[in-house]
Amino acid sequence: MHPDEFDHPDLRDRSWTKRAERRARREARRVRRRQVAVWGQPKRRSHRVRWLALGAVVVAAASVGIYYVERNAEEDTRPGSRADLPSINPVDLDRPFASTPARNWADGAAGIVPPDPVAVGDFSAEQVGEATETMKRILVASRLDSRMLSEGDTDAFVSLFAPNQREWVREQFSTPRWPAALATRLAPGFRLLPSGPKVRGSMRVEAGERPGELRVRTSYAFAYAFHTDDPSAVHAPLDIVALYRARLSFVWRDGDLWRRGDRGFAFDGGQGFSYSIACEQAEKGMLAPAYSGRARLGLPSGRRPPEYFDPANPIPDEDSC
């Protein structure tokens, strides 16, 4: 039987309760300032009792929320466990990942390391090496290439697929919503900091279902640090660092059993997940930093940032928006 989380000794500690209420009021004021900046000043209500009742509910909810966030952060010693919490120290735009779970990740393409090539099924070690190197190029073209990120230039990415797959891939980019599962694009008006993205993940190879097929499974996390003209709008490290995780499967076909146009890679589906983002832009398939979106009220999920960032974990089944 799980203990009653609402019967914790700290909740009966009067001094802790007073401190939590003060923090909750400060947080409520901060959220209100951000909401006013986005939506404008709300109309004043003339019914004072109703306003006070609402304020009491907000303060109570914020107190519980701060309690659980702080307790979880205190108990979690992994790097970046407090990256989603406001900090008294300003975010260093020269070292944007320093306080996040991605701080020790490799820079850009260096984080995509194909496995050592060994013979698999019908494929020699040399052929497997060719397939995984091409897979790395696909990941770089889809998640790291500056033309893809900033301009939506898909030519380099599309060219890496089998000739008969290229028309299908191009069609995915002709829809009103950007296909984030295939590639990452920054929302218009946003750009990354010079430090570039951080990457962590893995790639594995296995025999395909049919002769002459090789399946390549990838699981990678990409962390993007965004520039801001107004550092005062950044309250937490993750306000400017957005995450995209992708677990994707590709099939490499080769050999005389396949027509020349079918030889090469074909996309075989998968899952994607974004975290610490602007939800309005995510609805369009675009990536933008959390600081640019509307503040969302509500209790925390209980998960800490390192859980979301770890590419070894299953893709969360929750909607981050």
GROMACS .gro file of C-alpha atoms in nm:
model
  321
    1MET     CA    1   0.000   0.000   0.000
    2HIS     CA    2   0.141   0.340  -0.097
    3PRO     CA    3   0.176   0.600   0.180
    4ASP     CA    4  -0.064   0.893   0.181
    5GLU     CA    5   0.133   1.166   0.000
    6PHE     CA    6  -0.089   1.434   0.157
    7ASP     CA    7  -0.003   1.314   0.509
    8HIS     CA    8   0.367   1.401   0.489
    9PRO     CA    9   0.526   1.543   0.810
   10ASP     CA   10   0.634   1.856   0.622
   11LEU     CA   11   0.270   1.936   0.551
   12ARG     CA   12   0.209   1.947   0.926
   13ASP     CA   13   0.512   2.170   0.986
   14ARG     CA   14   0.373   2.521   1.041
   15SER     CA   15   0.699   2.700   0.956
   16TRP     CA   16   0.738   2.497   0.634
   17THR     CA   17   0.376   2.572   0.544
   18LYS     CA   18   0.432   2.946   0.585
   19ARG     CA   19   0.746   2.934   0.370
   20ALA     CA   20   0.561   2.731   0.104
   21GLU     CA   21   0.274   2.981   0.101
   22ARG     CA   22   0.516   3.272   0.056
   23ARG     CA   23   0.686   3.089  -0.233
   24ALA     CA   24   0.346   3.006  -0.381
   25ARG     CA   25   0.241   3.372  -0.371
   26ARG     CA   26   0.566   3.477  -0.539
   27GLU     CA   27   0.519   3.209  -0.806
   28ALA     CA   28   0.155   3.308  -0.858
   29ARG     CA   29   0.263   3.671  -0.907
   30ARG     CA   30   0.532   3.563  -1.155
   31VAL     CA   31   0.283   3.351  -1.353
   32ARG     CA   32   0.032   3.637  -1.349
   33ARG     CA   33   0.294   3.879  -1.487
   34ARG     CA   34   0.372   3.637  -1.770
   35GLN     CA   35   0.001   3.587  -1.845
   36VAL     CA   36  -0.059   3.963  -1.854
   37ALA     CA   37   0.235   4.002  -2.093
   38VAL     CA   38   0.074   3.749  -2.330
   39TRP     CA   39  -0.300   3.811  -2.289
   40GLY     CA   40  -0.314   4.166  -2.156
   41GLN     CA   41  -0.449   4.300  -1.828
   42PRO     CA   42  -0.772   4.119  -1.731
   43LYS     CA   43  -1.086   4.314  -1.643
   44ARG     CA   44  -1.130   4.381  -1.274
   45ARG     CA   45  -1.403   4.188  -1.098
   46SER     CA   46  -1.634   4.377  -0.868
   47HIS     CA   47  -1.721   4.071  -0.659
   48ARG     CA   48  -1.432   4.073  -0.409
   49VAL     CA   49  -1.536   3.757  -0.224
   50ARG     CA   50  -1.533   3.554  -0.542
   51TRP     CA   51  -1.184   3.686  -0.633
   52LEU     CA   52  -1.047   3.606  -0.288
   53ALA     CA   53  -1.189   3.255  -0.303
   54LEU     CA   54  -1.019   3.196  -0.638
   55GLY     CA   55  -0.694   3.336  -0.499
   56ALA     CA   56  -0.708   3.096  -0.207
   57VAL     CA   57  -0.749   2.801  -0.443
   58VAL     CA   58  -0.457   2.916  -0.660
   59VAL     CA   59  -0.230   2.965  -0.357
   60ALA     CA   60  -0.327   2.625  -0.213
   61ALA     CA   61  -0.266   2.447  -0.546
   62ALA     CA   62   0.062   2.630  -0.596
   63SER     CA   63   0.172   2.539  -0.242
   64VAL     CA   64   0.113   2.170  -0.307
   65GLY     CA   65   0.276   2.198  -0.649
   66ILE     CA   66   0.588   2.369  -0.513
   67TYR     CA   67   0.608   2.111  -0.233
   68TYR     CA   68   0.613   1.817  -0.474
   69VAL     CA   69   0.849   1.985  -0.722
   70GLU     CA   70   1.094   2.081  -0.449
   71ARG     CA   71   1.075   1.745  -0.275
   72ASN     CA   72   1.135   1.559  -0.603
   73ALA     CA   73   1.420   1.792  -0.699
   74GLU     CA   74   1.585   1.758  -0.358
   75GLU     CA   75   1.572   1.379  -0.376
   76ASP     CA   76   1.695   1.363  -0.738
   77THR     CA   77   2.070   1.423  -0.763
   78ARG     CA   78   2.101   1.360  -1.136
   79PRO     CA   79   2.238   1.646  -1.349
   80GLY     CA   80   1.964   1.885  -1.452
   81SER     CA   81   1.706   1.762  -1.201
   82ARG     CA   82   1.619   2.125  -1.117
   83ALA     CA   83   1.645   2.259  -1.471
   84ASP     CA   84   1.274   2.332  -1.492
   85LEU     CA   85   1.270   2.538  -1.170
   86PRO     CA   86   1.325   2.915  -1.149
   87SER     CA   87   1.677   3.002  -1.043
   88ILE     CA   88   1.822   3.308  -0.876
   89ASN     CA   89   2.122   3.278  -1.107
   90PRO     CA   90   2.074   3.409  -1.461
   91VAL     CA   91   2.098   3.157  -1.743
   92ASP     CA   92   2.440   3.175  -1.911
   93LEU     CA   93   2.374   3.210  -2.284
   94ASP     CA   94   2.737   3.108  -2.351
   95ARG     CA   95   2.680   2.780  -2.161
   96PRO     CA   96   2.306   2.717  -2.202
   97PHE     CA   97   2.322   2.345  -2.126
   98ALA     CA   98   2.529   2.376  -1.808
   99SER     CA   99   2.236   2.324  -1.568
  100THR     CA  100   2.036   2.083  -1.785
  101PRO     CA  101   2.042   1.704  -1.824
  102ALA     CA  102   2.221   1.753  -2.158
  103ARG     CA  103   2.526   1.924  -2.010
  104ASN     CA  104   2.759   1.627  -2.069
  105TRP     CA  105   2.616   1.522  -2.404
  106ALA     CA  106   2.820   1.530  -2.722
  107ASP     CA  107   2.801   1.827  -2.957
  108GLY     CA  108   2.595   1.777  -3.269
  109ALA     CA  109   2.689   1.495  -3.504
  110ALA     CA  110   2.953   1.369  -3.259
  111GLY     CA  111   2.665   1.232  -3.053
  112ILE     CA  112   2.556   0.997  -3.332
  113VAL     CA  113   2.795   0.701  -3.318
  114PRO     CA  114   2.708   0.401  -3.537
  115PRO     CA  115   2.773   0.057  -3.386
  116ASP     CA  116   3.082  -0.133  -3.490
  117PRO     CA  117   2.995  -0.303  -3.819
  118VAL     CA  118   2.950  -0.680  -3.803
  119ALA     CA  119   2.787  -0.920  -4.047
  120VAL     CA  120   2.408  -0.940  -4.000
  121GLY     CA  121   2.190  -1.184  -4.193
  122ASP     CA  122   2.256  -1.149  -4.566
  123PHE     CA  123   2.479  -0.846  -4.515
  124SER     CA  124   2.855  -0.839  -4.471
  125ALA     CA  125   3.021  -0.616  -4.212
  126GLU     CA  126   3.117  -0.376  -4.491
  127GLN     CA  127   2.757  -0.349  -4.611
  128VAL     CA  128   2.631  -0.297  -4.256
  129GLY     CA  129   2.889  -0.022  -4.211
  130GLU     CA  130   2.767   0.150  -4.528
  131ALA     CA  131   2.407   0.133  -4.405
  132THR     CA  132   2.479   0.274  -4.059
  133GLU     CA  133   2.695   0.556  -4.196
  134THR     CA  134   2.409   0.650  -4.428
  135MET     CA  135   2.176   0.634  -4.128
  136LYS     CA  136   2.395   0.882  -3.945
  137ARG     CA  137   2.379   1.117  -4.243
  138ILE     CA  138   1.999   1.092  -4.239
  139LEU     CA  139   1.986   1.184  -3.870
  140VAL     CA  140   2.222   1.476  -3.921
  141ALA     CA  141   2.025   1.602  -4.221
  142SER     CA  142   1.693   1.574  -4.038
  143ARG     CA  143   1.781   1.708  -3.691
  144LEU     CA  144   2.106   1.906  -3.710
  145ASP     CA  145   2.152   2.056  -4.056
  146SER     CA  146   2.113   2.435  -4.038
  147ARG     CA  147   1.927   2.455  -4.370
  148MET     CA  148   1.669   2.205  -4.249
  149LEU     CA  149   1.632   2.370  -3.908
  150SER     CA  150   1.607   2.731  -4.021
  151GLU     CA  151   1.477   2.715  -4.376
  152GLY     CA  152   1.300   2.381  -4.406
  153ASP     CA  153   1.532   2.285  -4.694
  154THR     CA  154   1.469   1.910  -4.732
  155ASP     CA  155   1.677   1.835  -5.044
  156ALA     CA  156   1.978   1.683  -4.865
  157PHE     CA  157   1.751   1.473  -4.642
  158VAL     CA  158   1.532   1.340  -4.924
  159SER     CA  159   1.832   1.244  -5.137
  160LEU     CA  160   1.947   0.991  -4.875
  161PHE     CA  161   1.645   0.763  -4.927
  162ALA     CA  162   1.596   0.497  -5.193
  163PRO     CA  163   1.493   0.656  -5.526
  164ASN     CA  164   1.142   0.510  -5.512
  165GLN     CA  165   1.095   0.643  -5.157
  166ARG     CA  166   1.186   1.002  -5.230
  167GLU     CA  167   0.850   1.109  -5.373
  168TRP     CA  168   0.672   0.978  -5.063
  169VAL     CA  169   0.916   1.161  -4.834
  170ARG     CA  170   0.870   1.488  -5.027
  171GLU     CA  171   0.492   1.457  -4.997
  172GLN     CA  172   0.518   1.447  -4.618
  173PHE     CA  173   0.669   1.797  -4.623
  174SER     CA  174   0.393   1.938  -4.844
  175THR     CA  175   0.126   1.916  -4.573
  176PRO     CA  176   0.018   2.225  -4.369
  177ARG     CA  177   0.166   2.074  -4.051
  178TRP     CA  178   0.541   2.015  -4.052
  179PRO     CA  179   0.617   1.638  -4.009
  180ALA     CA  180   0.820   1.657  -3.687
  181ALA     CA  181   0.856   1.277  -3.679
  182LEU     CA  182   1.072   1.299  -3.991
  183ALA     CA  183   1.266   1.619  -3.929
  184THR     CA  184   1.299   1.918  -3.697
  185ARG     CA  185   1.226   2.273  -3.804
  186LEU     CA  186   1.252   2.585  -3.591
  187ALA     CA  187   0.948   2.810  -3.574
  188PRO     CA  188   0.988   3.133  -3.776
  189GLY     CA  189   1.151   3.412  -3.579
  190PHE     CA  190   1.364   3.183  -3.362
  191ARG     CA  191   1.728   3.083  -3.392
  192LEU     CA  192   1.969   2.866  -3.198
  193LEU     CA  193   2.262   2.983  -2.990
  194PRO     CA  194   2.611   2.934  -3.140
  195SER     CA  195   2.675   2.642  -2.904
  196GLY     CA  196   2.460   2.426  -3.132
  197PRO     CA  197   2.247   2.122  -3.037
  198LYS     CA  198   2.350   1.846  -2.798
  199VAL     CA  199   2.285   1.481  -2.888
  200ARG     CA  200   2.268   1.149  -2.709
  201GLY     CA  201   2.132   0.811  -2.812
  202SER     CA  202   2.197   0.481  -2.982
  203MET     CA  203   2.155   0.287  -3.303
  204ARG     CA  204   2.117  -0.086  -3.349
  205VAL     CA  205   2.101  -0.315  -3.648
  206GLU     CA  206   1.907  -0.639  -3.700
  207ALA     CA  207   1.802  -0.863  -3.985
  208GLY     CA  208   1.493  -0.754  -4.176
  209GLU     CA  209   1.181  -0.958  -4.237
  210ARG     CA  210   1.266  -1.039  -4.600
  211PRO     CA  211   1.585  -1.141  -4.779
  212GLY     CA  212   1.804  -0.845  -4.862
  213GLU     CA  213   1.658  -0.632  -4.582
  214LEU     CA  214   1.840  -0.479  -4.289
  215ARG     CA  215   1.652  -0.298  -4.015
  216VAL     CA  216   1.817  -0.003  -3.838
  217ARG     CA  217   1.652   0.119  -3.517
  218THR     CA  218   1.748   0.455  -3.372
  219SER     CA  219   1.672   0.616  -3.037
  220TYR     CA  220   1.810   0.967  -2.998
  221ALA     CA  221   1.749   1.280  -2.794
  222PHE     CA  222   1.828   1.622  -2.941
  223ALA     CA  223   1.855   1.927  -2.714
  224TYR     CA  224   1.833   2.271  -2.877
  225ALA     CA  225   1.939   2.594  -2.704
  226PHE     CA  226   1.758   2.904  -2.830
  227HIS     CA  227   1.876   3.263  -2.849
  228THR     CA  228   1.676   3.531  -2.670
  229ASP     CA  229   1.695   3.907  -2.703
  230ASP     CA  230   1.551   3.941  -2.354
  231PRO     CA  231   1.745   3.731  -2.099
  232SER     CA  232   1.518   3.869  -1.826
  233ALA     CA  233   1.238   3.655  -1.972
  234VAL     CA  234   1.439   3.343  -1.892
  235HIS     CA  235   1.362   3.217  -1.543
  236ALA     CA  236   1.474   2.853  -1.559
  237PRO     CA  237   1.744   2.675  -1.764
  238LEU     CA  238   1.484   2.485  -1.964
  239ASP     CA  239   1.310   2.807  -2.067
  240ILE     CA  240   1.558   2.826  -2.356
  241VAL     CA  241   1.641   2.456  -2.405
  242ALA     CA  242   1.392   2.244  -2.598
  243LEU     CA  243   1.409   1.867  -2.635
  244TYR     CA  244   1.303   1.637  -2.917
  245ARG     CA  245   1.326   1.260  -2.878
  246ALA     CA  246   1.276   1.021  -3.168
  247ARG     CA  247   1.261   0.642  -3.172
  248LEU     CA  248   1.251   0.554  -3.540
  249SER     CA  249   1.289   0.245  -3.754
  250PHE     CA  250   1.432   0.235  -4.107
  251VAL     CA  251   1.476  -0.051  -4.355
  252TRP     CA  252   1.782  -0.075  -4.579
  253ARG     CA  253   1.734  -0.287  -4.891
  254ASP     CA  254   2.009  -0.413  -5.115
  255GLY     CA  255   2.093  -0.701  -5.347
  256ASP     CA  256   1.972  -0.850  -5.675
  257LEU     CA  257   1.630  -0.937  -5.526
  258TRP     CA  258   1.542  -0.567  -5.519
  259ARG     CA  259   1.489  -0.331  -5.810
  260ARG     CA  260   1.747  -0.057  -5.834
  261GLY     CA  261   1.491   0.208  -5.738
  262ASP     CA  262   1.409   0.024  -5.413
  263ARG     CA  263   1.769  -0.015  -5.299
  264GLY     CA  264   1.852   0.209  -5.008
  265PHE     CA  265   1.660   0.333  -4.705
  266ALA     CA  266   1.286   0.345  -4.648
  267PHE     CA  267   1.119   0.500  -4.344
  268ASP     CA  268   0.945   0.236  -4.133
  269GLY     CA  269   0.771   0.441  -3.862
  270GLY     CA  270   0.835   0.516  -3.498
  271GLN     CA  271   0.758   0.757  -3.214
  272GLY     CA  272   0.850   1.113  -3.129
  273PHE     CA  273   0.820   1.330  -2.819
  274SER     CA  274   0.895   1.694  -2.745
  275TYR     CA  275   0.949   1.854  -2.405
  276SER     CA  276   1.010   2.205  -2.272
  277ILE     CA  277   0.859   2.368  -2.580
  278ALA     CA  278   0.615   2.635  -2.694
  279CYS     CA  279   0.292   2.442  -2.745
  280GLU     CA  280   0.138   2.686  -2.995
  281GLN     CA  281   0.428   2.623  -3.233
  282ALA     CA  282   0.433   2.249  -3.161
  283GLU     CA  283   0.076   2.227  -3.289
  284LYS     CA  284   0.218   2.333  -3.626
  285GLY     CA  285   0.500   2.078  -3.600
  286MET     CA  286   0.755   2.353  -3.531
  287LEU     CA  287   1.005   2.379  -3.245
  288ALA     CA  288   1.028   2.689  -3.025
  289PRO     CA  289   1.152   2.753  -2.669
  290ALA     CA  290   0.926   2.730  -2.368
  291TYR     CA  291   0.979   3.094  -2.268
  292SER     CA  292   0.794   3.207  -2.581
  293GLY     CA  293   0.477   3.015  -2.497
  294ARG     CA  294   0.192   3.085  -2.261
  295ALA     CA  295   0.240   2.980  -1.901
  296ARG     CA  296   0.038   2.670  -1.810
  297LEU     CA  297  -0.111   2.638  -1.463
  298GLY     CA  298  -0.146   2.298  -1.297
  299LEU     CA  299   0.023   2.046  -1.071
  300PRO     CA  300   0.352   1.887  -1.182
  301SER     CA  301   0.355   1.536  -1.330
  302GLY     CA  302   0.603   1.406  -1.072
  303ARG     CA  303   0.868   1.330  -1.334
  304ARG     CA  304   1.193   1.522  -1.333
  305PRO     CA  305   1.375   1.654  -1.643
  306PRO     CA  306   1.639   1.376  -1.653
  307GLU     CA  307   1.363   1.120  -1.706
  308TYR     CA  308   1.234   1.303  -2.012
  309PHE     CA  309   1.583   1.360  -2.155
  310ASP     CA  310   1.710   1.002  -2.123
  311PRO     CA  311   1.684   0.832  -2.467
  312ALA     CA  312   1.707   0.491  -2.298
  313ASN     CA  313   1.368   0.547  -2.136
  314PRO     CA  314   1.045   0.462  -2.323
  315ILE     CA  315   0.884   0.750  -2.506
  316PRO     CA  316   0.639   0.906  -2.255
  317ASP     CA  317   0.273   0.841  -2.331
  318GLU     CA  318   0.173   1.183  -2.199
  319ASP     CA  319   0.109   1.500  -2.393
  320SER     CA  320   0.372   1.754  -2.292
  321CYS     CA  321   0.128   2.027  -2.395
   0.00000   0.00000   0.00000
